[in-house]
């Protein structure tokens, strides 16, 4: 007999309030979630969080815990005791970890030690200084082995234990359709994916003084674009590639070269003087000279990062990848002052992305998300190019080799809507809701483990791709910006439920 699960949400910042809480409210309406209790640092816990669905407002109590350094791999005793008390008092049956990612590891390990099913936000982990310190970059890969080992131990003690990673493109109908198309052609031809060109822009125009005055996605901690929206690409591309793998063509190694921009580069692209001329109010607000900004941002993380990747099998290239991840890209930000809500959303931020997947001479798939911001009263079709919900696929197949194939098939928003008990729309919002709903539906006995889209054990490759990207950036930073040899890492899938037996990252060859 299923029953609603009481949920503990660790981390209730803007990301959680915009994404997780509405999804949890929907789950409450569906009888999947019971009570929802929050945990955060004292400044965020000073007031409860309001959320809900239309006509059903709710208020989530938020309990305060004290901050601790990101270097801690286990929770401080006082934090652990506070969480244990809440679990007992609120009869918690599941945990969502949505904190700043540099402290994901200790919270995740705590949940697994107690056998509490866990929905872990992306990225799995990150370390301060990852884009400039090779040791911090390597630790990203080592963390995955730690998490997987803890997961295996938890599964042995608690067979129903599950850890799902909220990387929502795995639930997005357009991204799932690309994977299905790849699998269809691989089955028919034995041809894997041979190249992927991916790009993503955050649509962020961050002004020079905001580099210092406004914390955002860890830039001031020594990491940046690759650790937030970049992880979606580190996850999605290997997930697509896996759909085309066949016996004798499994990817077992990656070679990665990264080039990135940092705040000093951005300040050369658009100087303080440029900003003062473009935005007259900026000059009156800004208190920093360019030299001040260069000094204060010297240890900041990457702004934009472009990767060239070779995905290999026994030394031979199966696929080439070009992954372009831009934080500073087309934006619709206008006059000052800063729009309320900080930099997470608002201020003209608009994401755009494109993916071109080639499968030898047999198939090309183009996925395009070309959105802009507009008001509902402007008469713009939200689902057309330039609309806030635009997404489309173009599928090209070699109908000369296979006459039963269609030469070109366009798939637009309505073509990508998935049916079932409730419609799944091809939007990031709907995909995030699906991630939360699937996790809780499994805990309620409605979905078997085999149907979960994003189990932790399937995230070894994304973790290693992210680690390789940061290791390449960090080595270049240590070499005073001059190019270095590409990073080469093994790329096997995780061995689960047995613990991983691969060589540690630091022992791999061809990485110096």
Coordinates of N, CA, C and O in Angstrom, one line a residue, residues 266-388:
X266 N 36.9 39.0 -19.8 CA 35.6 39.7 -19.9 C 35.9 41.2 -19.8 O 35.3 42.0 -20.6
X267 N 36.7 41.6 -18.9 CA 37.0 43.0 -18.7 C 37.8 43.6 -19.8 O 37.9 44.8 -20.0
X268 N 38.4 42.7 -20.7 CA 39.1 43.2 -21.9 C 38.1 43.3 -23.0 O 38.2 44.2 -23.9
X269 N 37.1 42.4 -23.0 CA 36.1 42.4 -24.1 C 35.2 43.6 -24.0 O 34.9 44.2 -25.0
X270 N 34.7 43.8 -22.8 CA 33.9 45.0 -22.5 C 34.5 45.7 -21.2 O 34.4 45.2 -20.1
X271 N 35.2 46.8 -21.4 CA 35.9 47.4 -20.3 C 35.0 48.2 -19.4 O 33.8 48.4 -19.7
X272 N 35.6 48.6 -18.3 CA 34.8 49.5 -17.4 C 34.3 50.7 -18.1 O 33.2 51.2 -17.9
X273 N 35.2 51.3 -19.0 CA 34.8 52.5 -19.7 C 33.7 52.2 -20.7 O 32.8 53.0 -20.9
X274 N 33.7 51.0 -21.3 CA 32.7 50.6 -22.2 C 31.3 50.6 -21.5 O 30.3 51.0 -22.0
X275 N 31.3 50.0 -20.3 CA 30.1 49.9 -19.6 C 29.6 51.2 -19.1 O 28.4 51.5 -19.2
X276 N 30.5 52.1 -18.8 CA 30.1 53.5 -18.3 C 29.4 54.2 -19.5 O 28.5 55.0 -19.3
X277 N 29.9 54.0 -20.7 CA 29.4 54.6 -21.9 C 28.0 54.0 -22.3 O 27.1 54.7 -22.7
X278 N 27.9 52.7 -22.2 CA 26.7 52.0 -22.6 C 25.6 52.1 -21.6 O 24.4 52.2 -22.0
X279 N 25.9 52.2 -20.3 CA 25.0 52.3 -19.3 C 25.3 53.4 -18.4 O 26.1 53.3 -17.4
X280 N 24.8 54.6 -18.7 CA 25.2 55.8 -17.9 C 25.1 55.7 -16.4 O 25.9 56.3 -15.7
X281 N 24.1 54.9 -15.9 CA 24.0 54.8 -14.5 C 25.1 54.0 -13.9 O 25.3 54.0 -12.7
X282 N 25.8 53.2 -14.7 CA 26.8 52.3 -14.1 C 28.0 53.2 -13.5 O 28.5 52.8 -12.5
X283 N 28.4 54.2 -14.2 CA 29.5 55.0 -13.7 C 29.2 55.6 -12.3 O 30.1 55.6 -11.5
X284 N 28.0 56.0 -12.1 CA 27.7 56.5 -10.7 C 27.6 55.4 -9.7 O 27.7 55.7 -8.5
X285 N 27.3 54.2 -10.1 CA 27.2 53.1 -9.1 C 28.5 52.4 -8.8 O 28.8 52.0 -7.7
X286 N 29.4 52.3 -9.9 CA 30.6 51.5 -9.8 C 31.6 52.2 -8.9 O 31.9 53.3 -9.1
X287 N 32.2 51.4 -8.0 CA 33.2 52.0 -7.1 C 34.6 51.4 -7.4 O 35.6 51.7 -6.6
X288 N 34.7 50.6 -8.4 CA 36.0 49.9 -8.7 C 36.7 50.3 -9.9 O 36.0 50.6 -11.0
X289 N 38.0 50.5 -9.9 CA 38.7 50.7 -11.1 C 39.0 49.3 -11.7 O 38.8 48.3 -11.1
X290 N 39.4 49.4 -13.0 CA 39.7 48.1 -13.7 C 40.8 47.3 -12.9 O 40.7 46.1 -12.8
X291 N 41.8 48.0 -12.4 CA 42.9 47.3 -11.6 C 42.3 46.7 -10.4 O 42.7 45.6 -10.0
X292 N 41.4 47.4 -9.7 CA 40.7 46.8 -8.5 C 40.0 45.5 -8.9 O 40.2 44.5 -8.2
X293 N 39.3 45.5 -10.0 CA 38.6 44.4 -10.4 C 39.5 43.2 -10.8 O 39.2 42.0 -10.5
X294 N 40.6 43.5 -11.5 CA 41.5 42.5 -11.9 C 42.1 41.8 -10.6 O 42.3 40.6 -10.6
X295 N 42.4 42.6 -9.6 CA 43.0 42.1 -8.4 C 41.9 41.3 -7.6 O 42.2 40.2 -7.1
X296 N 40.7 41.8 -7.5 CA 39.7 41.1 -6.7 C 39.1 39.8 -7.3 O 38.6 39.0 -6.6
X297 N 39.3 39.7 -8.6 CA 38.7 38.5 -9.3 C 39.8 37.6 -9.8 O 39.5 36.6 -10.5
X298 N 41.0 37.7 -9.3 CA 42.1 36.9 -9.8 C 41.9 35.4 -9.6 O 42.4 34.6 -10.3
X299 N 41.2 35.1 -8.5 CA 41.0 33.7 -8.2 C 39.7 33.1 -8.6 O 39.3 32.0 -8.3
X300 N 38.9 33.9 -9.4 CA 37.6 33.5 -9.8 C 37.6 32.4 -10.8 O 38.6 32.1 -11.5
X301 N 36.5 31.8 -11.0 CA 36.4 30.7 -11.9 C 36.2 31.1 -13.4 O 36.2 32.3 -13.7
X302 N 35.9 30.1 -14.2 CA 35.8 30.4 -15.7 C 34.4 31.1 -15.9 O 33.4 30.8 -15.3
X303 N 34.4 31.9 -17.0 CA 33.2 32.6 -17.4 C 32.6 31.7 -18.6 O 31.5 31.2 -18.5
X304 N 33.4 31.6 -19.7 CA 33.0 30.7 -20.8 C 34.0 29.6 -20.9 O 35.2 29.8 -20.6
X305 N 33.6 28.4 -21.3 CA 34.6 27.3 -21.6 C 34.2 26.5 -22.8 O 33.0 26.2 -22.9
X306 N 35.1 26.3 -23.7 CA 34.9 25.5 -24.9 C 35.8 24.3 -24.8 O 37.0 24.4 -24.5
X307 N 35.2 23.1 -25.1 CA 35.9 21.9 -25.0 C 36.0 21.2 -26.4 O 35.0 21.2 -27.1
X308 N 37.2 20.6 -26.7 CA 37.3 19.7 -27.8 C 37.6 18.3 -27.1 O 38.5 18.2 -26.3
X309 N 36.8 17.3 -27.5 CA 36.8 16.0 -26.9 C 36.9 14.9 -28.0 O 36.2 15.0 -29.0
X310 N 37.8 14.0 -27.8 CA 37.8 12.8 -28.6 C 37.3 11.6 -27.7 O 37.9 11.4 -26.6
X311 N 36.3 10.9 -28.1 CA 35.7 9.8 -27.4 C 36.3 8.5 -28.1 O 36.0 8.3 -29.3
X312 N 37.1 7.7 -27.4 CA 37.8 6.7 -28.0 C 37.5 5.3 -27.5 O 37.0 5.1 -26.4
X313 N 37.7 4.3 -28.4 CA 37.6 2.9 -28.0 C 39.0 2.2 -28.4 O 39.4 2.2 -29.6
X314 N 39.7 1.8 -27.4 CA 41.0 1.2 -27.6 C 41.9 2.0 -28.5 O 42.6 1.5 -29.4
X315 N 41.9 3.3 -28.2 CA 42.8 4.2 -28.9 C 42.3 4.7 -30.2 O 42.9 5.6 -30.8
X316 N 41.2 4.2 -30.7 CA 40.7 4.7 -31.9 C 39.4 5.6 -31.7 O 38.6 5.2 -30.9
X317 N 39.3 6.7 -32.4 CA 38.3 7.7 -32.1 C 36.9 7.1 -32.6 O 36.8 6.8 -33.8
X318 N 36.0 7.0 -31.7 CA 34.6 6.7 -32.1 C 33.8 7.9 -32.4 O 32.9 7.9 -33.3
X319 N 34.0 9.0 -31.6 CA 33.3 10.2 -31.8 C 34.1 11.4 -31.5 O 35.0 11.3 -30.6
X320 N 33.9 12.5 -32.1 CA 34.5 13.8 -31.8 C 33.4 14.7 -31.2 O 32.3 14.7 -31.7
X321 N 33.8 15.5 -30.2 CA 32.8 16.4 -29.6 C 33.4 17.8 -29.5 O 34.5 18.0 -29.1
X322 N 32.5 18.8 -29.8 CA 32.8 20.2 -29.5 C 31.7 20.7 -28.7 O 30.6 20.7 -29.1
X323 N 32.1 21.1 -27.4 CA 31.1 21.5 -26.5 C 31.4 22.9 -26.0 O 32.4 23.2 -25.3
X324 N 30.5 23.9 -26.5 CA 30.8 25.3 -26.3 C 29.8 25.8 -25.2 O 28.6 25.8 -25.4
X325 N 30.3 26.2 -24.1 CA 29.5 26.6 -22.9 C 29.8 28.0 -22.6 O 30.9 28.4 -22.1
X326 N 28.9 28.9 -22.9 CA 29.1 30.3 -22.7 C 28.2 30.9 -21.6 O 26.9 30.7 -21.7
X327 N 28.8 31.5 -20.7 CA 28.0 32.2 -19.6 C 27.6 33.6 -20.2 O 26.4 34.0 -20.0
X328 N 28.5 34.3 -20.8 CA 28.2 35.6 -21.4 C 27.8 35.3 -22.8 O 28.6 34.9 -23.7
X329 N 26.5 35.6 -23.1 CA 26.0 35.3 -24.5 C 24.8 36.3 -24.6 O 24.5 37.0 -23.7
X330 N 24.1 36.1 -25.7 CA 23.0 37.0 -26.1 C 22.1 37.2 -24.8 O 21.6 36.2 -24.3
X331 N 21.8 38.4 -24.4 CA 21.0 38.7 -23.3 C 20.0 39.8 -23.6 O 20.2 40.5 -24.6
X332 N 19.0 39.9 -22.8 CA 18.0 41.0 -23.0 C 18.0 41.9 -21.8 O 17.0 42.5 -21.4
X333 N 19.2 42.0 -21.1 CA 19.3 42.9 -20.0 C 19.4 44.3 -20.5 O 20.0 44.6 -21.5
X334 N 18.7 45.2 -19.8 CA 18.7 46.6 -20.2 C 19.2 47.5 -19.1 O 20.2 47.3 -18.6
X335 N 18.4 48.6 -18.8 CA 18.9 49.6 -17.9 C 19.1 49.1 -16.5 O 18.6 48.1 -16.1
X336 N 20.0 49.8 -15.8 CA 20.1 49.6 -14.4 C 18.9 50.2 -13.7 O 18.2 51.0 -14.2
X337 N 18.7 50.0 -12.4 CA 19.5 49.1 -11.5 C 19.2 47.6 -11.7 O 18.3 47.3 -12.5
X338 N 19.9 46.8 -10.9 CA 19.7 45.4 -11.0 C 18.3 45.0 -10.7 O 17.6 45.5 -9.8
X339 N 17.7 44.1 -11.5 CA 16.4 43.7 -11.3 C 16.3 42.9 -10.0 O 17.2 42.1 -9.7
X340 N 15.2 43.0 -9.2 CA 15.1 42.3 -8.0 C 15.2 40.8 -8.2 O 14.7 40.2 -9.2
X341 N 15.9 40.1 -7.3 CA 16.1 38.6 -7.5 C 17.5 38.2 -7.8 O 17.8 37.0 -7.9
X342 N 18.4 39.2 -7.9 CA 19.8 38.8 -8.2 C 20.0 38.3 -9.6 O 19.3 38.7 -10.5
X343 N 21.0 37.5 -9.8 CA 21.4 37.1 -11.1 C 20.9 35.7 -11.5 O 21.0 35.3 -12.7
X344 N 20.2 35.0 -10.6 CA 19.8 33.6 -11.0 C 18.8 33.7 -12.1 O 19.0 33.0 -13.1
X345 N 17.8 34.5 -12.0 CA 16.8 34.7 -13.1 C 16.5 36.2 -13.1 O 16.8 36.9 -12.2
X346 N 15.9 36.6 -14.2 CA 15.7 38.0 -14.4 C 16.9 38.7 -15.1 O 17.8 38.0 -15.6
X347 N 16.9 40.0 -15.1 CA 18.0 40.8 -15.7 C 18.3 40.4 -17.1 O 19.4 40.4 -17.6
X348 N 17.2 39.9 -17.8 CA 17.4 39.6 -19.2 C 18.0 38.3 -19.5 O 18.3 38.0 -20.7
X349 N 18.3 37.5 -18.5 CA 18.9 36.2 -18.8 C 18.0 35.3 -19.6 O 16.8 35.0 -19.3
X350 N 18.5 34.7 -20.7 CA 17.8 33.8 -21.5 C 18.7 32.8 -22.1 O 19.8 33.1 -22.7
X351 N 18.4 31.5 -21.9 CA 19.2 30.4 -22.4 C 18.9 30.0 -23.8 O 17.7 30.0 -24.2
X352 N 19.9 29.8 -24.6 CA 19.7 29.3 -25.9 C 20.7 28.1 -26.1 O 21.8 28.2 -25.6
X353 N 20.3 27.1 -26.8 CA 21.3 26.0 -27.1 C 21.0 25.3 -28.4 O 19.8 25.3 -28.9
X354 N 22.0 24.7 -29.0 CA 21.9 23.9 -30.2 C 22.7 22.6 -30.1 O 23.8 22.7 -29.4
X355 N 22.3 21.6 -30.7 CA 23.1 20.3 -30.7 C 23.0 19.7 -32.1 O 21.8 19.7 -32.7
X356 N 24.1 19.3 -32.7 CA 24.1 18.6 -34.0 C 24.8 17.3 -33.8 O 26.0 17.2 -33.4
X357 N 24.0 16.2 -33.9 CA 24.5 14.9 -33.7 C 24.6 14.2 -35.1 O 23.6 14.1 -35.8
X358 N 25.8 13.7 -35.4 CA 26.0 13.0 -36.7 C 26.3 11.6 -36.4 O 27.0 11.2 -35.5
X359 N 25.6 10.7 -37.2 CA 25.8 9.3 -37.0 C 26.3 8.7 -38.3 O 25.5 8.1 -39.1
X360 N 27.6 8.9 -38.6 CA 28.2 8.5 -39.8 C 27.4 9.0 -41.0 O 27.0 10.2 -41.0
X361 N 27.3 8.3 -42.1 CA 26.6 8.7 -43.3 C 25.1 8.5 -43.2 O 24.4 8.7 -44.2
X362 N 24.6 8.1 -42.0 CA 23.2 7.6 -42.0 C 22.2 8.6 -41.4 O 21.1 8.6 -41.8
X363 N 22.6 9.4 -40.4 CA 21.7 10.3 -39.7 C 22.4 11.5 -39.2 O 23.5 11.5 -38.7
X364 N 21.6 12.6 -39.3 CA 22.0 13.9 -38.6 C 20.8 14.3 -37.8 O 19.7 14.4 -38.4
X365 N 20.9 14.7 -36.6 CA 19.8 15.2 -35.8 C 20.2 16.6 -35.3 O 21.3 16.8 -34.7
X366 N 19.4 17.6 -35.6 CA 19.6 19.0 -35.1 C 18.6 19.3 -34.1 O 17.4 19.3 -34.4
X367 N 19.0 19.6 -32.9 CA 18.1 20.1 -31.8 C 18.4 21.5 -31.6 O 19.6 21.9 -31.3
X368 N 17.4 22.4 -31.6 CA 17.5 23.8 -31.5 C 16.6 24.3 -30.4 O 15.4 24.0 -30.4
X369 N 17.1 25.2 -29.5 CA 16.3 25.9 -28.6 C 16.7 27.3 -28.7 O 17.7 27.8 -28.3
X370 N 15.8 28.1 -29.4 CA 16.1 29.5 -29.8 C 15.0 30.4 -29.2 O 14.1 30.7 -29.9
X371 N 15.2 30.7 -28.0 CA 14.2 31.4 -27.2 C 14.6 32.9 -27.0 O 15.8 33.3 -27.1
X372 N 13.6 33.7 -26.7 CA 13.8 35.1 -26.2 C 12.8 35.4 -25.1 O 11.9 34.6 -24.9
X373 N 12.9 36.5 -24.5 CA 12.0 36.9 -23.5 C 11.0 37.9 -24.1 O 11.4 38.7 -24.9
X374 N 9.8 37.8 -23.7 CA 8.8 38.7 -24.2 C 7.6 38.7 -23.3 O 7.4 37.8 -22.5
X375 N 6.7 39.7 -23.3 CA 5.5 39.8 -22.6 C 4.4 39.0 -23.2 O 4.4 38.8 -24.5
X376 N 3.5 38.5 -22.4 CA 2.4 37.7 -23.0 C 1.5 38.6 -23.9 O 0.7 38.0 -24.7
X377 N 1.6 39.9 -23.8 CA 0.7 40.7 -24.6 C 1.3 41.2 -25.9 O 0.8 42.0 -26.6
X378 N 2.5 40.6 -26.2 CA 3.2 41.1 -27.4 C 2.8 40.3 -28.7 O 3.3 40.5 -29.8
X379 N 1.9 39.3 -28.6 CA 1.4 38.6 -29.7 C 2.4 37.6 -30.3 O 2.3 37.3 -31.5
X380 N 3.3 37.2 -29.5 CA 4.4 36.2 -30.0 C 4.0 34.8 -29.6 O 3.6 34.5 -28.5
X381 N 4.1 33.9 -30.6 CA 3.9 32.5 -30.3 C 5.0 32.0 -29.5 O 6.1 31.9 -29.9
X382 N 4.7 31.6 -28.2 CA 5.7 31.1 -27.3 C 6.4 29.9 -27.8 O 7.6 29.6 -27.4
X383 N 5.8 29.1 -28.7 CA 6.5 27.9 -29.2 C 7.2 28.1 -30.5 O 7.8 27.1 -31.0
X384 N 7.1 29.2 -31.1 CA 7.9 29.5 -32.4 C 9.3 30.0 -32.1 O 9.6 30.3 -30.9
X385 N 10.1 30.0 -33.1 CA 11.5 30.6 -32.9 C 11.3 32.0 -32.3 O 10.6 32.8 -32.8
X386 N 12.1 32.2 -31.3 CA 12.0 33.5 -30.6 C 11.0 33.5 -29.5 O 11.0 34.5 -28.7
X387 N 10.2 32.5 -29.3 CA 9.3 32.4 -28.2 C 9.9 31.8 -27.0 O 11.0 31.2 -27.1
X388 N 9.3 32.0 -25.9 CA 9.9 31.6 -24.6 C 9.9 30.1 -24.4 O 10.7 29.6 -23.6

